[in-house]
XYZ file of C-alpha atoms in Angstrom:
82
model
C 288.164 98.849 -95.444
C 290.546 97.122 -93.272
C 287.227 94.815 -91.957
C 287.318 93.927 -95.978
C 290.947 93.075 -95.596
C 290.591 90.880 -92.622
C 287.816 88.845 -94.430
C 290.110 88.022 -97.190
C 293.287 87.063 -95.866
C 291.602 83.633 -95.278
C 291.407 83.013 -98.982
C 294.537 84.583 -99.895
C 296.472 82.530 -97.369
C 294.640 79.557 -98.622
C 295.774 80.173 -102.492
C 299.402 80.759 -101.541
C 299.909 78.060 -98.403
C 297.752 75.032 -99.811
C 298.282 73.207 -103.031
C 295.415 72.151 -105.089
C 295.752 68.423 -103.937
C 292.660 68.267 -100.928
C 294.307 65.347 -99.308
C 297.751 67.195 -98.594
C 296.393 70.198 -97.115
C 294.968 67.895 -94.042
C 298.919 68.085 -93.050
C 302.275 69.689 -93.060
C 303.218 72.963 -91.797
C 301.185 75.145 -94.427
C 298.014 73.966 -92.596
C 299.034 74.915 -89.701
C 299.718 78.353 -90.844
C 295.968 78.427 -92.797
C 294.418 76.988 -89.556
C 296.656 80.124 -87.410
C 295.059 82.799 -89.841
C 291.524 81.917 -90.085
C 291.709 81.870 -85.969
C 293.573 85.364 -85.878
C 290.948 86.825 -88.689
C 288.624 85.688 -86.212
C 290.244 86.819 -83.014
C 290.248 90.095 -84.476
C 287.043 90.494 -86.158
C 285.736 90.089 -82.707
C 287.847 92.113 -80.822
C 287.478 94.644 -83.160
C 283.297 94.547 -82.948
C 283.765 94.376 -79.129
C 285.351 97.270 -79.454
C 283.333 99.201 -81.286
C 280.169 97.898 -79.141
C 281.739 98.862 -76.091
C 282.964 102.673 -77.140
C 279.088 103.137 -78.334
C 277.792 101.636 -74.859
C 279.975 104.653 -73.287
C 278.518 107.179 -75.957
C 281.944 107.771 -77.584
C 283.446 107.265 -81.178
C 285.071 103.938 -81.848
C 288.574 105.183 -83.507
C 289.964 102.581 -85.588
C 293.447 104.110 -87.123
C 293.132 105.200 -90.526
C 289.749 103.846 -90.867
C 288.152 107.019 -89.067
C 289.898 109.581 -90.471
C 288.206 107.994 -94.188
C 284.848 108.258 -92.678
C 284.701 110.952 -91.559
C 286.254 112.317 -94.706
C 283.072 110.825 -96.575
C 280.814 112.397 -93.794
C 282.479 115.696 -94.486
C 281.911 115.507 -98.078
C 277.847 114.551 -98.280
C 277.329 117.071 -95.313
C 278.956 119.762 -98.468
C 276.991 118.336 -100.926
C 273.595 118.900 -98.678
């Protein structure tokens, strides 16, 4: 879920920081702040699969807050309904 999240903030920030002219969004300090969040969507994307590929490497669980505690939730309920 928040892997979802991260993948749209790109879009959303590009709705609310550019207008719809294409040759204004080349400049100004709106472009700057589209060009900041694809590279921190990006920065964290990876970090976060680095992560994850590292903790499974060292045979333990990759705990991502709140997104763990949902899986396993959803693990708990089809291991009931087996």
């Amino acid at each position: 879920m928040v892997m979802d999240f991260m993948l749209v903030v790109p879009s959303l920030a590009r709705t609310i920081l550019v207008n719809s002219d294409p040759f204004a969004e080349e400049i100004g300090l709106k472009f700057q702040l589209l060009k900041v969040s694809h590279d921190v969507t990006f920065i964290v994307i990876v970090a976060a699969f680095l992560y994850a590929f590292t903790r499974c490497v060292l045979g333990r669980i990759p705990e991502f807050p709140g997104v763990t505690n949902a899986v396993e939730w959803q693990i708990f309920a089809v291991d009931r309904q087996l």
